Amino acid sequence: MANFFDNKARAAAASSSKSKPNEPVGPAPALVPWVEKYRPRSLDEVKSQDHAIDILRRMVNASNLPNLLCYGPPGTGKTSTILALCRELFGPELMKHRVLELNASDERGLSVVRERVKGFASQHLANPTPQYREKYPCPPFKIVLLDEADQLTSDAQSALRRTMETYARTTRFALCCNYVSRIIDPIASRCSKYRFRALEGSQATGRIEEILTAENVKYQQGVVERALQVSDGDLRKAITILQSAARLVGASNTDSSSRTRKNARTISEDSDEEMEDVDPTAVSSGSISVADINELAGTFPPESTDKLLGVLRKGNTSNYKRIAAEITDITASGYAANELLSSLYSKIIFDDLVDTKKKYKLTQIFSEFDKRLVDGVDEQLSMLDMTCQIAGILAA
Amino acid sequence: MALLVDKLRPRSLDALTYHKDLSNRLASLAASADFPHLLFYGPSGAGKKTRILATLRALYGSGVEKIKIDARIFTTSSNRKLEFNIVSSVYHLEITPSDVGNYDRVVIQELLKEVAQTQQVDLSAKQRFKVVVINEADGLSRDAQAALRRTMEKYSANVRLILVANSTAGIIAPIRSRTLLVRVAAPTESEICDALAKAAKKENWKAIPALNERIAKESGRNLRKALLMFEAVYAQNPEPSEKTPIPPPDWEILIEQIARDIVRERTPAMILSTRAKLYDLLTHCIPATMVLKTLCFKLVALPEVDDSLKPEVVRWASFYEHRIRLGSKVIFHLEAFVAKFMRIFEGYLVGMDF
């Protein structure tokens, strides 16, 4: 706490000089997923989690940190926030030694916690140079980032309990998870918890537009909104979809990216003849359209939903043939039943013209068929049944 | 002599007859510097596999067509030996992990890691990565899919995956968000007619547009089925005319017969006699879902079944199909459907509310 006042000066120094070292050095831009490339670099860049960011910022200034537990739906910036926090605390150089990032989905279980986490926690702290200390607070502890902590087995979580306390002097744990209920109580009670909300519209669109402009991608009206809509506030998913779309329509500047890639490769390969095969004319420079987004997200297109609903509103008593024809068509087009279900659901449930009592009954149908689809029933038959039942209720 | 389906399968992306947009996109992906993981989905007989092979050819040249089949043995953690077939060329591998049922995770983990950790052997190859084609990806267990998840990110320098599925419903969201989704819709009836006309020309058979149209309709927009039917018609009848009957498969005839029987007579004795027929179908390896689905559609198509009854029939078919999935012995549920149908139909005839 003695050097509390220095911290603000440090932060200022860091932010003024940060723009250069933190700039993505740009090795082969096409190969880096945009999600990684545009991950927020500082706490200020993290969108729409004001509450959590406020507290974390105060902690950075105070150079002290409890164990953290961040939870919330996917793609809301949990991992990004922690990484940005580490970066602000340690700076790019020291971060390599002071932060251990463990992704639970590949290496989970007891042995990982016992060996890697303990090994890292018991390591000796390396001291930064005085010049470096001027820029970043460099508090005297390490951070273990356990991503997807809810995927850890409860044995592994129990093993973590004691470790967290034993090494409390030198190590802080940051856990990220989707479901806080899957974290065992003893761990949860050792951490201060932060809830991350799903991103709100304007902030998310702003961020995506920034990225698209930076990538030099042309897109049509409504693309950003649609991408966010299909991804339910999951910014990562929205960005991934847009990257695929850009790649598919060749809207981004593919020429320059392939050149950078060539440079990166010359070390191992003298002949670049495969690069010469890239025919620049083959990649049409179009712009991303809403239809592309629908296609990539695999969602059922809204126009078709309207058409189907039009048929369903006529009831199911004498209308069977038309319903069956629609469903045959949908199956042949290859749309997945769960996509049809969710698009019908959002259309009907938010339609004010549908009577509330009917909605009650309809929700039951939706719930029943979602369960059936998860059980792996035949899609065509269940879609047909579902639409027939919906038609029956809508026309009643 | 090879079947028409194999003989006439287009080999390159340019030769594909329908979904021109898709072909162009695949061509530009194959030409661009970074080729993503792909997930092809669509109904069977729409041409997913054909497109994948054509894309591979665009990636590596004709070398991908020299394939060999290996049988590999994997050992599970419980020391069970699994035999697993791998179709491979120098550049790519093709596997169907759902062959080994519950142990698909073992195969995915071991095989993919092995492939992913070795680089392309052939230095003159056009691409530095190998491609692994995974068939029936929607049949993969959750564990196997979770195992794929990290592999896809970690080893993306050496390996690209192409997943093939009938529907995206069985694929977990993290995989979906890591792949480029490619939807292959079934060809329209007129596109099938065109394909059949082309096939007839190549084989020097007399082209009969009306017959082609009927085949296209019968095939349910499944090009493979259409071509097989087409070949069958010409094989049975060297000089077919517009009215030449298209022979349906035996099992469909039998199901049709069951449908007629249970509409005509609704008694316990009839249930007993249909049981024999259902068993017959099952012992000939017709999947129970297929039996139930076909029976349902045949019943609905019969003129005796009134329009107002049809949603009800579909409803129970769907209900028992779900039961088949969850239950252990399929014959119970098939019979239950037959009995239920008889009850509904009888109720309708006597004007009783069902």
XYZ file of C-alpha atoms in Angstrom:
750
model
C 0.000 0.000 0.000
C 3.009 2.259 0.474
C 3.373 2.959 -3.162
C -0.275 3.403 -3.825
C 0.158 6.870 -5.231
C 2.752 5.721 -7.654
C 0.350 3.352 -9.248
C -1.590 5.984 -11.061
C 1.551 7.421 -12.517
C 2.549 3.915 -13.552
C -0.770 3.279 -15.149
C -0.428 6.505 -17.112
C 3.052 5.570 -18.200
C 1.914 2.132 -19.182
C -1.030 3.319 -21.197
C 0.999 5.945 -23.030
C 3.652 3.492 -24.060
C 1.318 0.578 -24.403
C 0.129 1.264 -27.887
C 3.379 0.058 -29.365
C 4.370 -3.135 -27.607
C 0.817 -4.380 -27.470
C 0.025 -3.776 -31.094
C -0.536 -7.143 -32.789
C 2.708 -7.712 -34.626
C 0.652 -9.167 -37.439
C 2.104 -12.551 -38.284
C -0.078 -13.880 -41.053
C -3.341 -12.194 -40.185
C -5.488 -14.700 -42.043
C -4.259 -17.525 -39.847
C -5.060 -15.958 -36.510
C -8.687 -16.245 -35.547
C -10.155 -12.800 -35.153
C -11.305 -13.810 -31.722
C -7.672 -14.047 -30.609
C -6.523 -11.126 -32.660
C -9.071 -8.717 -31.237
C -9.175 -9.973 -27.698
C -9.325 -6.889 -25.437
C -5.809 -5.896 -24.461
C -6.686 -3.771 -21.471
C -9.463 -3.613 -18.937
C -10.840 -0.464 -20.574
C -11.480 -2.324 -23.780
C -13.707 -4.913 -22.154
C -17.255 -4.032 -23.074
C -20.356 -3.835 -20.934
C -19.127 -5.480 -17.721
C -18.854 -2.155 -15.882
C -19.445 -3.468 -12.406
C -16.795 -6.181 -12.493
C -14.344 -3.947 -14.325
C -14.725 -1.181 -11.744
C -13.798 -3.461 -8.894
C -10.957 -5.101 -10.786
C -9.530 -1.728 -11.729
C -9.487 -0.697 -8.105
C -7.643 -3.922 -7.330
C -5.060 -3.235 -10.017
C -4.463 0.174 -8.514
C -4.127 -1.318 -5.069
C -1.855 -4.068 -6.414
C -3.717 -6.621 -4.406
C -5.987 -9.345 -5.557
C -8.187 -11.994 -3.983
C -8.847 -15.296 -5.713
C -11.320 -14.630 -8.498
C -14.248 -16.608 -9.787
C -15.848 -15.264 -12.963
C -19.012 -16.845 -14.211
C -21.476 -16.111 -16.961
C -22.673 -17.296 -20.351
C -20.092 -18.062 -23.068
C -18.579 -15.251 -25.083
C -19.138 -12.502 -22.517
C -15.485 -11.769 -21.914
C -14.554 -13.716 -18.798
C -11.243 -15.039 -20.046
C -10.519 -11.794 -21.849
C -11.033 -9.789 -18.666
C -8.702 -11.959 -16.635
C -6.055 -11.908 -19.344
C -6.350 -8.144 -19.657
C -6.078 -7.852 -15.899
C -2.906 -9.953 -15.894
C -1.505 -7.845 -18.667
C -2.135 -4.664 -16.738
C -0.605 -6.113 -13.626
C 2.494 -7.688 -15.112
C 2.948 -6.287 -18.594
C 3.731 -8.427 -21.625
C 7.209 -9.556 -20.532
C 6.579 -10.706 -17.021
C 3.250 -12.247 -17.926
C 4.952 -15.248 -19.499
C 6.451 -16.235 -16.168
C 3.756 -15.102 -13.819
C 0.598 -16.454 -15.444
C -0.304 -20.092 -16.008
C -3.299 -20.582 -18.269
C -4.939 -23.975 -18.040
C -7.752 -24.924 -20.299
C -9.785 -27.531 -18.532
C -11.269 -29.145 -21.585
C -8.142 -31.002 -22.614
C -6.187 -31.578 -19.466
C -8.387 -32.065 -16.521
C -8.368 -34.372 -13.596
C -6.363 -34.824 -10.489
C -2.908 -35.181 -11.952
C -3.047 -31.797 -13.665
C -3.955 -29.977 -10.499
C -1.425 -31.910 -8.461
C 1.499 -31.594 -10.793
C 1.174 -28.560 -12.999
C -0.657 -26.225 -10.675
C 1.391 -27.143 -7.644
C 4.598 -27.023 -9.623
C 3.816 -23.600 -10.918
C 2.604 -22.307 -7.568
C 5.743 -23.374 -5.771
C 8.062 -21.755 -8.299
C 10.215 -18.907 -7.165
C 9.212 -15.430 -8.206
C 11.488 -13.690 -10.669
C 12.122 -10.034 -9.951
C 11.429 -7.508 -12.670
C 13.894 -4.782 -13.578
C 13.354 -1.362 -11.968
C 12.507 0.268 -15.313
C 9.863 -2.352 -15.859
C 8.427 -1.736 -12.441
C 7.823 1.851 -13.397
C 5.388 0.850 -16.084
C 3.532 -1.994 -14.434
C 2.633 -2.624 -10.792
C 4.148 -6.144 -10.852
C 2.700 -7.287 -7.517
C 4.596 -10.144 -5.846
C 2.347 -13.040 -6.792
C 1.580 -15.348 -9.703
C -1.784 -16.006 -11.262
C -3.186 -19.397 -12.240
C -6.003 -19.025 -14.728
C -8.251 -22.074 -14.782
C -10.488 -21.716 -17.781
C -13.701 -23.741 -17.981
C -13.358 -24.599 -14.342
C -16.796 -26.176 -14.250
C -15.378 -28.962 -16.409
C -12.922 -29.915 -13.694
C -13.878 -33.104 -11.939
C -14.926 -32.606 -8.348
C -11.872 -34.621 -7.264
C -9.648 -32.142 -9.008
C -11.560 -29.311 -7.417
C -11.075 -30.836 -3.985
C -7.373 -31.158 -4.664
C -7.359 -27.486 -5.454
C -8.765 -26.514 -2.055
C -5.692 -26.959 -0.013
C -3.401 -25.821 -2.796
C -5.217 -22.512 -2.926
C -4.531 -21.896 0.728
C -1.026 -23.298 0.961
C 0.291 -21.102 -1.770
C -1.875 -18.105 -0.936
C 1.194 -15.992 -0.288
C 2.583 -16.329 -3.812
C -0.281 -17.421 -5.995
C -3.740 -16.207 -6.871
C -6.270 -18.333 -8.674
C -8.634 -16.997 -11.292
C -11.393 -19.393 -12.267
C -13.707 -18.923 -15.205
C -16.818 -20.993 -15.668
C -20.265 -20.999 -17.206
C -22.157 -22.546 -14.326
C -21.186 -21.437 -10.864
C -23.299 -24.247 -9.434
C -20.792 -26.812 -10.668
C -17.991 -25.327 -8.626
C -17.843 -27.051 -5.263
C -18.695 -24.829 -2.308
C -15.276 -24.884 -0.616
C -13.711 -23.437 -3.760
C -16.469 -20.904 -4.322
C -16.147 -19.636 -0.776
C -12.448 -19.009 -1.268
C -13.037 -16.705 -4.210
C -14.675 -13.365 -4.740
C -17.312 -13.855 -7.391
C -18.102 -11.789 -10.432
C -21.078 -12.348 -12.631
C -20.680 -11.506 -16.300
C -23.851 -10.519 -18.071
C -24.660 -11.278 -21.703
C -23.554 -8.388 -23.876
C -26.038 -5.678 -24.689
C -26.844 -4.652 -28.234
C -25.146 -1.350 -28.867
C -21.825 -2.156 -27.239
C -21.546 -5.461 -29.037
C -22.439 -3.984 -32.428
C -19.902 -1.233 -31.838
C -17.137 -3.723 -31.191
C -18.001 -5.875 -34.182
C -18.132 -2.872 -36.477
C -14.696 -1.843 -35.258
C -13.305 -5.260 -36.088
C -14.914 -5.389 -39.513
C -13.537 -1.952 -40.352
C -10.093 -2.955 -39.140
C -10.211 -6.090 -41.277
C -11.313 -4.092 -44.274
C -14.408 -6.195 -44.818
C -17.376 -4.959 -46.753
C -20.768 -5.901 -45.401
C -24.370 -5.116 -46.065
C -26.898 -3.410 -43.843
C -28.149 -5.534 -40.963
C -25.358 -8.099 -41.077
C -23.940 -7.179 -37.690
C -27.355 -7.227 -36.040
C -28.208 -10.582 -37.565
C -24.878 -12.078 -36.511
C -25.505 -11.009 -32.934
C -29.048 -12.285 -33.067
C -28.084 -15.774 -34.187
C -25.380 -15.976 -31.561
C -27.531 -14.902 -28.571
C -25.165 -12.269 -27.203
C -22.142 -14.547 -27.513
C -19.628 -12.135 -28.977
C -17.105 -14.857 -29.728
C -19.578 -16.807 -31.777
C -20.663 -13.698 -33.662
C -17.066 -12.830 -34.517
C -16.291 -16.380 -35.608
C -19.310 -16.436 -37.872
C -18.324 -13.129 -39.413
C -14.782 -14.328 -39.995
C -16.036 -17.425 -41.764
C -18.369 -15.250 -43.810
C -15.525 -12.944 -44.756
C -13.416 -15.914 -45.742
C -16.210 -17.416 -47.763
C -17.134 -14.384 -49.807
C -13.514 -13.318 -49.991
C -14.580 -9.891 -48.832
C -11.418 -9.221 -46.897
C -8.179 -8.382 -48.541
C -7.039 -11.936 -49.242
C -4.213 -10.871 -51.453
C -2.204 -9.156 -48.760
C -2.870 -11.892 -46.256
C -1.531 -14.603 -48.508
C 1.559 -12.526 -49.047
C 2.256 -12.232 -45.342
C 1.754 -15.928 -45.021
C 4.290 -16.471 -47.728
C 6.842 -14.480 -45.792
C 6.184 -16.453 -42.687
C 6.720 -19.670 -44.547
C 9.870 -18.950 -46.475
C 11.958 -20.088 -43.564
C 10.985 -23.685 -43.929
C 10.251 -23.786 -47.603
C 12.231 -22.270 -50.397
C 9.763 -22.762 -53.145
C 6.508 -20.963 -52.783
C 4.936 -22.480 -55.784
C 1.748 -23.354 -53.989
C 1.262 -19.683 -53.392
C 1.461 -19.007 -57.075
C -1.509 -21.289 -57.469
C -3.661 -18.771 -55.698
C -5.557 -17.116 -58.427
C -6.597 -13.676 -57.241
C -9.555 -13.632 -59.621
C -10.899 -16.846 -58.159
C -11.699 -15.039 -54.950
C -14.571 -12.802 -55.807
C -14.538 -9.645 -53.772
C -18.120 -9.450 -52.619
C -19.631 -8.185 -49.440
C -21.168 -10.189 -46.634
C -24.926 -10.405 -46.848
C -27.513 -11.361 -44.254
C -28.171 -14.556 -46.175
C -24.504 -15.551 -45.755
C -24.819 -15.151 -42.013
C -27.934 -17.289 -41.927
C -26.237 -19.939 -43.993
C -23.099 -20.034 -41.867
C -24.921 -20.080 -38.579
C -27.028 -22.890 -39.981
C -30.204 -21.181 -38.858
C -33.515 -21.640 -40.484
C -34.104 -18.582 -42.712
C -36.777 -16.170 -41.396
C -38.616 -15.988 -44.740
C -39.156 -19.731 -44.712
C -40.392 -19.550 -41.122
C -42.990 -16.986 -42.175
C -44.051 -19.128 -45.084
C -44.383 -22.195 -42.884
C -46.319 -20.253 -40.259
C -48.684 -19.039 -42.943
C -49.449 -22.663 -43.759
C -49.725 -23.672 -40.097
C -52.252 -20.956 -39.281
C -54.753 -22.685 -41.536
C -55.059 -25.551 -39.058
C -54.352 -29.244 -39.416
C -57.684 -30.833 -40.166
C -57.771 -30.560 -43.942
C -54.392 -29.029 -44.387
C -52.227 -32.084 -43.879
C -50.991 -32.293 -47.454
C -49.610 -28.795 -47.490
C -47.897 -29.151 -44.129
C -46.369 -32.441 -45.229
C -45.157 -30.881 -48.461
C -43.516 -28.024 -46.555
C -41.781 -30.396 -44.168
C -40.567 -32.657 -46.972
C -39.142 -29.591 -48.610
C -37.419 -28.443 -45.425
C -35.920 -31.880 -44.816
C -34.674 -32.069 -48.374
C -33.040 -28.666 -48.025
C -31.055 -30.094 -45.162
C -32.118 -27.785 -42.360
C -31.758 -29.208 -38.883
C -34.911 -29.833 -36.858
C -33.637 -28.012 -33.785
C -33.064 -24.877 -35.857
C -36.612 -25.074 -37.173
C -37.841 -25.529 -33.630
C -36.002 -22.532 -32.235
C -36.958 -20.230 -35.083
C -40.616 -21.253 -34.815
C -40.426 -20.794 -31.084
C -39.078 -17.268 -31.216
C -41.553 -16.305 -33.932
C -44.645 -17.643 -32.172
C -43.887 -16.875 -28.553
C -43.072 -13.238 -29.248
C -46.049 -12.781 -31.550
C -48.621 -10.589 -29.788
C -51.403 -11.730 -32.051
C -51.261 -15.269 -30.686
C -53.579 -15.818 -27.756
C -51.832 -16.305 -24.410
C -53.683 -19.516 -23.652
C -52.517 -20.974 -26.919
C -48.970 -19.998 -26.053
C -49.163 -22.025 -22.857
C -50.041 -25.104 -24.836
C -47.432 -24.360 -27.475
C -44.609 -24.071 -24.975
C -45.428 -27.607 -23.874
C -45.088 -28.842 -27.418
C -41.782 -27.082 -27.880
C -40.433 -28.518 -24.687
C -41.555 -32.028 -25.589
C -39.961 -31.938 -29.027
C -36.730 -30.427 -27.846
C -36.389 -33.390 -25.520
C -37.239 -35.805 -28.300
C -34.686 -34.306 -30.643
C -32.006 -34.597 -27.997
C -32.967 -38.251 -27.646
C -32.161 -38.604 -31.308
C -35.507 -39.315 -32.943
C -36.064 -39.215 -36.667
C -36.104 -35.557 -37.680
C -38.585 -35.649 -40.507
C -41.235 -37.514 -38.559
C -40.894 -35.377 -35.461
C -40.888 -32.119 -37.422
C -44.054 -33.234 -39.176
C -45.684 -34.172 -35.902
C -44.602 -30.947 -34.252
C -45.902 -28.720 -37.036
C -49.192 -30.652 -37.174
C -49.700 -30.163 -33.458
C -48.774 -26.487 -33.627
C -51.172 -26.010 -36.515
C -53.910 -27.698 -34.504
C -53.443 -25.293 -31.626
C -52.961 -22.163 -33.710
C -56.178 -22.738 -35.628
C -58.246 -23.859 -32.656
C -19.024 -53.323 -64.216
C -19.411 -50.466 -61.867
C -22.754 -49.091 -60.910
C -23.928 -45.908 -62.558
C -23.644 -44.007 -59.298
C -19.939 -44.728 -59.094
C -19.192 -44.582 -62.759
C -20.793 -41.202 -63.329
C -19.771 -39.555 -60.082
C -18.326 -36.127 -60.949
C -14.641 -35.987 -60.106
C -13.950 -32.286 -60.026
C -15.725 -29.229 -58.707
C -16.386 -27.925 -62.231
C -18.156 -31.105 -63.211
C -20.769 -30.846 -60.467
C -24.119 -30.168 -62.035
C -26.145 -28.373 -59.385
C -25.444 -25.937 -56.492
C -23.096 -23.893 -58.648
C -22.680 -21.241 -55.940
C -21.529 -23.811 -53.459
C -19.050 -25.298 -55.911
C -17.581 -21.868 -56.578
C -17.232 -21.214 -52.876
C -15.527 -24.531 -52.301
C -13.192 -23.838 -55.187
C -12.224 -20.461 -53.782
C -11.726 -21.990 -50.330
C -9.483 -24.683 -51.764
C -7.477 -22.053 -53.605
C -7.169 -19.638 -50.707
C -4.278 -19.765 -48.309
C -6.136 -20.899 -45.267
C -8.546 -23.743 -45.549
C -10.887 -24.008 -42.558
C -12.370 -27.064 -40.911
C -15.579 -27.924 -42.690
C -18.853 -29.467 -41.633
C -20.954 -30.759 -44.515
C -24.559 -31.466 -43.730
C -27.622 -32.356 -45.727
C -29.959 -35.266 -46.481
C -28.523 -38.456 -47.919
C -28.097 -38.614 -51.646
C -27.661 -34.862 -51.921
C -24.023 -35.123 -52.947
C -22.081 -34.314 -49.801
C -19.456 -36.956 -50.388
C -19.084 -36.133 -54.052
C -18.425 -32.515 -53.150
C -15.889 -33.465 -50.528
C -13.965 -35.674 -52.913
C -14.023 -32.953 -55.536
C -12.761 -30.436 -52.984
C -9.970 -32.782 -51.961
C -9.034 -33.148 -55.580
C -8.949 -29.388 -55.936
C -6.673 -29.267 -52.890
C -4.214 -32.005 -53.761
C -4.723 -33.018 -57.363
C -5.523 -36.517 -58.585
C -3.348 -38.187 -55.934
C -6.319 -38.352 -53.563
C -7.997 -40.906 -55.778
C -5.375 -43.557 -55.112
C -6.885 -44.988 -51.998
C -6.175 -48.013 -49.892
C -8.004 -49.614 -47.007
C -6.203 -50.447 -43.779
C -7.529 -52.299 -40.796
C -6.090 -50.899 -37.598
C -6.402 -52.387 -34.159
C -7.005 -50.144 -31.207
C -6.930 -51.201 -27.605
C -9.344 -49.590 -25.217
C -8.564 -48.851 -21.593
C -10.364 -52.041 -20.621
C -8.083 -54.019 -22.941
C -10.710 -54.678 -25.519
C -9.406 -54.907 -29.043
C -11.217 -52.879 -31.651
C -10.766 -53.402 -35.317
C -11.235 -50.272 -37.302
C -11.131 -49.637 -41.026
C -9.378 -46.597 -42.418
C -9.615 -45.519 -46.004
C -6.627 -43.411 -46.879
C -4.591 -41.833 -49.604
C -1.255 -40.124 -49.231
C -3.018 -36.880 -48.481
C -6.134 -37.778 -46.647
C -7.823 -40.242 -44.364
C -11.396 -41.253 -44.153
C -12.877 -42.762 -41.027
C -16.293 -43.715 -39.725
C -15.837 -43.647 -35.945
C -19.430 -44.597 -35.236
C -18.515 -48.103 -36.469
C -16.999 -48.812 -33.085
C -19.998 -47.480 -31.170
C -19.177 -46.345 -27.679
C -15.453 -46.555 -28.180
C -15.356 -43.835 -30.808
C -13.573 -41.526 -28.391
C -10.560 -43.858 -28.225
C -10.276 -43.952 -31.980
C -10.684 -40.204 -32.350
C -8.107 -39.426 -29.711
C -5.478 -41.915 -30.776
C -5.837 -41.729 -34.491
C -6.257 -37.998 -34.839
C -3.375 -37.213 -32.531
C -1.183 -39.590 -34.443
C -2.101 -38.004 -37.746
C -1.923 -34.507 -36.358
C 1.522 -34.927 -34.896
C 3.098 -36.101 -38.127
C 3.608 -33.703 -40.945
C 2.849 -34.294 -44.560
C 5.424 -36.803 -45.777
C 5.310 -35.871 -49.401
C 7.246 -32.621 -49.719
C 5.912 -31.890 -53.159
C 2.359 -31.917 -51.838
C 0.360 -28.819 -52.548
C -0.784 -28.353 -48.984
C 1.097 -28.722 -45.748
C -1.839 -30.178 -43.923
C -3.579 -33.513 -44.208
C -7.315 -33.836 -44.305
C -9.277 -36.217 -42.137
C -12.797 -36.900 -43.322
C -15.071 -38.062 -40.529
C -18.235 -39.764 -41.709
C -21.463 -39.810 -39.721
C -20.200 -37.107 -37.409
C -23.667 -36.692 -35.909
C -23.394 -40.239 -34.603
C -20.301 -39.412 -32.548
C -20.694 -39.601 -28.802
C -20.434 -36.423 -26.733
C -17.077 -37.534 -25.358
C -15.642 -38.043 -28.793
C -16.873 -34.642 -29.879
C -15.366 -33.006 -26.815
C -12.084 -34.728 -27.651
C -12.266 -33.286 -31.143
C -12.698 -29.808 -29.780
C -9.167 -29.275 -28.545
C -7.579 -31.316 -31.293
C -9.087 -29.004 -33.865
C -7.452 -25.962 -32.326
C -4.180 -27.460 -31.217
C -3.167 -29.257 -34.359
C -4.700 -27.015 -36.957
C -1.283 -26.541 -38.574
C -1.059 -30.179 -39.612
C -4.583 -31.359 -39.995
C -7.912 -30.153 -41.275
C -11.123 -31.957 -40.496
C -14.054 -32.405 -42.776
C -17.068 -33.665 -40.895
C -20.003 -35.218 -42.699
C -23.400 -35.333 -41.037
C -27.047 -35.613 -41.945
C -28.037 -32.897 -39.544
C -26.309 -30.408 -37.322
C -28.586 -31.366 -34.448
C -26.232 -34.049 -33.167
C -23.142 -31.836 -33.253
C -22.228 -29.976 -30.069
C -22.114 -26.179 -30.280
C -18.344 -25.764 -29.706
C -17.637 -27.913 -32.761
C -20.208 -26.073 -34.815
C -18.616 -22.751 -33.966
C -15.172 -24.014 -34.969
C -16.172 -25.252 -38.389
C -17.455 -23.660 -41.508
C -20.935 -25.037 -42.032
C -21.663 -26.184 -45.555
C -25.255 -27.093 -46.218
C -25.819 -29.377 -49.182
C -29.497 -29.343 -50.047
C -31.053 -32.195 -51.971
C -31.319 -31.585 -55.706
C -34.715 -30.532 -57.001
C -36.713 -32.929 -59.137
C -35.808 -31.115 -62.318
C -32.123 -31.265 -61.409
C -32.491 -35.007 -60.930
C -34.180 -35.276 -64.330
C -31.264 -33.448 -65.913
C -28.791 -35.766 -64.239
C -30.735 -38.823 -65.402
C -30.919 -37.492 -68.946
C -27.164 -37.000 -68.948
C -26.622 -40.501 -67.608
C -28.843 -41.950 -70.353
C -26.873 -40.081 -72.984
C -23.562 -41.348 -71.675
C -24.794 -44.932 -71.607
C -26.467 -44.643 -75.001
C -29.832 -45.491 -73.561
C -33.020 -44.164 -75.006
C -34.035 -41.060 -73.066
C -37.634 -40.935 -71.870
C -38.329 -37.634 -70.077
C -41.650 -38.772 -68.627
C -40.038 -41.833 -67.059
C -37.232 -39.675 -65.660
C -39.763 -37.403 -64.063
C -41.484 -40.321 -62.412
C -38.211 -41.673 -61.105
C -37.281 -38.238 -59.757
C -40.592 -38.055 -57.922
C -40.303 -41.570 -56.540
C -36.752 -41.036 -55.329
C -37.760 -38.349 -52.834
C -35.071 -35.975 -54.133
C -32.318 -38.481 -53.446
C -30.019 -38.524 -56.451
C -28.283 -41.748 -55.497
C -31.576 -43.548 -55.117
C -32.791 -42.061 -58.380
C -29.750 -43.297 -60.281
C -30.061 -46.772 -58.776
C -33.741 -46.929 -59.671
C -32.941 -45.665 -63.133
C -30.380 -48.395 -63.624
C -32.734 -51.022 -62.237
C -35.464 -50.040 -64.687
C -33.134 -50.288 -67.643
C -31.626 -53.520 -66.411
C -34.995 -55.253 -66.097
C -36.386 -53.834 -69.265
C -34.048 -53.108 -72.156
C -36.693 -51.104 -74.027
C -38.541 -49.159 -71.331
C -41.451 -46.918 -72.207
C -43.149 -44.079 -70.366
C -45.356 -46.489 -68.512
C -42.735 -48.984 -67.422
C -43.348 -49.679 -63.746
C -40.569 -48.653 -61.411
C -39.939 -51.645 -59.168
C -39.998 -50.507 -55.530
C -37.724 -52.324 -53.080
C -39.142 -55.529 -51.565
C -39.365 -54.145 -48.079
C -41.456 -51.224 -49.246
C -43.889 -53.626 -50.883
C -44.174 -55.550 -47.651
C -44.789 -52.405 -45.606
C -47.380 -51.254 -48.092
C -49.086 -54.607 -47.653
C -49.061 -54.221 -43.869
C -50.621 -50.777 -44.243
C -53.430 -52.118 -46.435
C -54.033 -55.045 -44.106
C -54.412 -53.025 -40.945
C -56.723 -50.550 -42.604
C -58.881 -53.416 -43.927
C -59.106 -55.535 -40.825
C -58.709 -54.304 -37.270
C -58.586 -57.395 -35.065
C -56.146 -59.030 -32.655
C -55.652 -61.773 -35.238
C -54.402 -59.181 -37.671
C -51.937 -57.816 -35.147
C -50.587 -61.334 -34.837
C -50.134 -61.706 -38.557
C -48.496 -58.289 -38.899
C -46.096 -59.256 -36.164
C -44.712 -61.976 -38.413
C -44.254 -59.456 -41.198
C -42.613 -56.899 -38.926
C -40.226 -59.541 -37.660
C -39.483 -60.444 -41.236
C -38.539 -56.830 -41.943
C -36.398 -56.552 -38.852
C -34.523 -59.768 -39.538
C -33.671 -58.388 -42.960
C -31.936 -55.503 -41.248
C -34.404 -52.788 -42.119
C -33.989 -50.248 -39.283
C -37.041 -50.026 -37.029
C -37.232 -46.261 -37.493
C -37.361 -46.743 -41.219
C -40.132 -49.351 -40.870
C -42.216 -47.114 -38.646
C -41.677 -44.032 -40.758
C -42.498 -45.772 -44.015
C -45.525 -47.453 -42.479
C -46.761 -44.099 -41.234
C -46.347 -42.431 -44.616
C -47.975 -45.368 -46.393
C -50.952 -45.250 -44.025
C -51.345 -41.521 -44.483
C -51.239 -41.915 -48.253
C -54.102 -44.450 -48.298
C -57.413 -43.002 -49.519
C -59.346 -44.641 -46.655
C -57.552 -42.526 -44.084
C -59.349 -39.222 -43.738
C -57.476 -35.916 -43.677
C -58.559 -35.206 -40.117
C -57.015 -38.498 -38.998
C -53.624 -37.884 -40.535
C -52.164 -35.565 -37.884
C -53.192 -38.110 -35.283
C -51.477 -40.973 -37.118
C -48.316 -38.913 -37.509
C -48.488 -37.984 -33.874
C -48.488 -41.554 -32.669
C -45.871 -42.613 -35.178
C -43.615 -39.903 -33.841
C -44.461 -40.915 -30.275
C -43.546 -44.561 -30.814
C -40.473 -43.634 -32.791
C -39.284 -41.785 -29.713
C -40.057 -44.886 -27.662
C -37.990 -46.996 -30.063
C -35.025 -44.750 -29.398
C -35.384 -45.010 -25.671
C -36.569 -48.585 -25.388
C -34.683 -51.810 -25.770
C -36.858 -54.066 -27.909
C -38.199 -52.440 -31.036
C -40.926 -54.960 -31.853
C -42.961 -53.834 -28.832
C -43.200 -50.312 -30.105
C -43.876 -51.260 -33.700
C -46.733 -53.461 -32.569
C -47.994 -50.797 -30.240
C -48.156 -48.404 -33.148
C -50.095 -50.926 -35.222
C -52.533 -51.474 -32.360
C -52.870 -47.747 -31.755
C -53.579 -47.111 -35.382
C -56.284 -49.784 -35.409
C -57.857 -48.188 -32.363
C -57.826 -44.692 -33.886
C -59.161 -45.876 -37.185
C -61.893 -48.010 -35.610
C -62.848 -45.078 -33.403
C -63.100 -42.847 -36.433
C -65.273 -45.347 -38.315
C -67.818 -45.739 -35.542
C -67.775 -41.982 -34.988
C -66.341 -42.251 -31.523
C -64.043 -39.577 -30.216
C -60.526 -40.970 -30.091
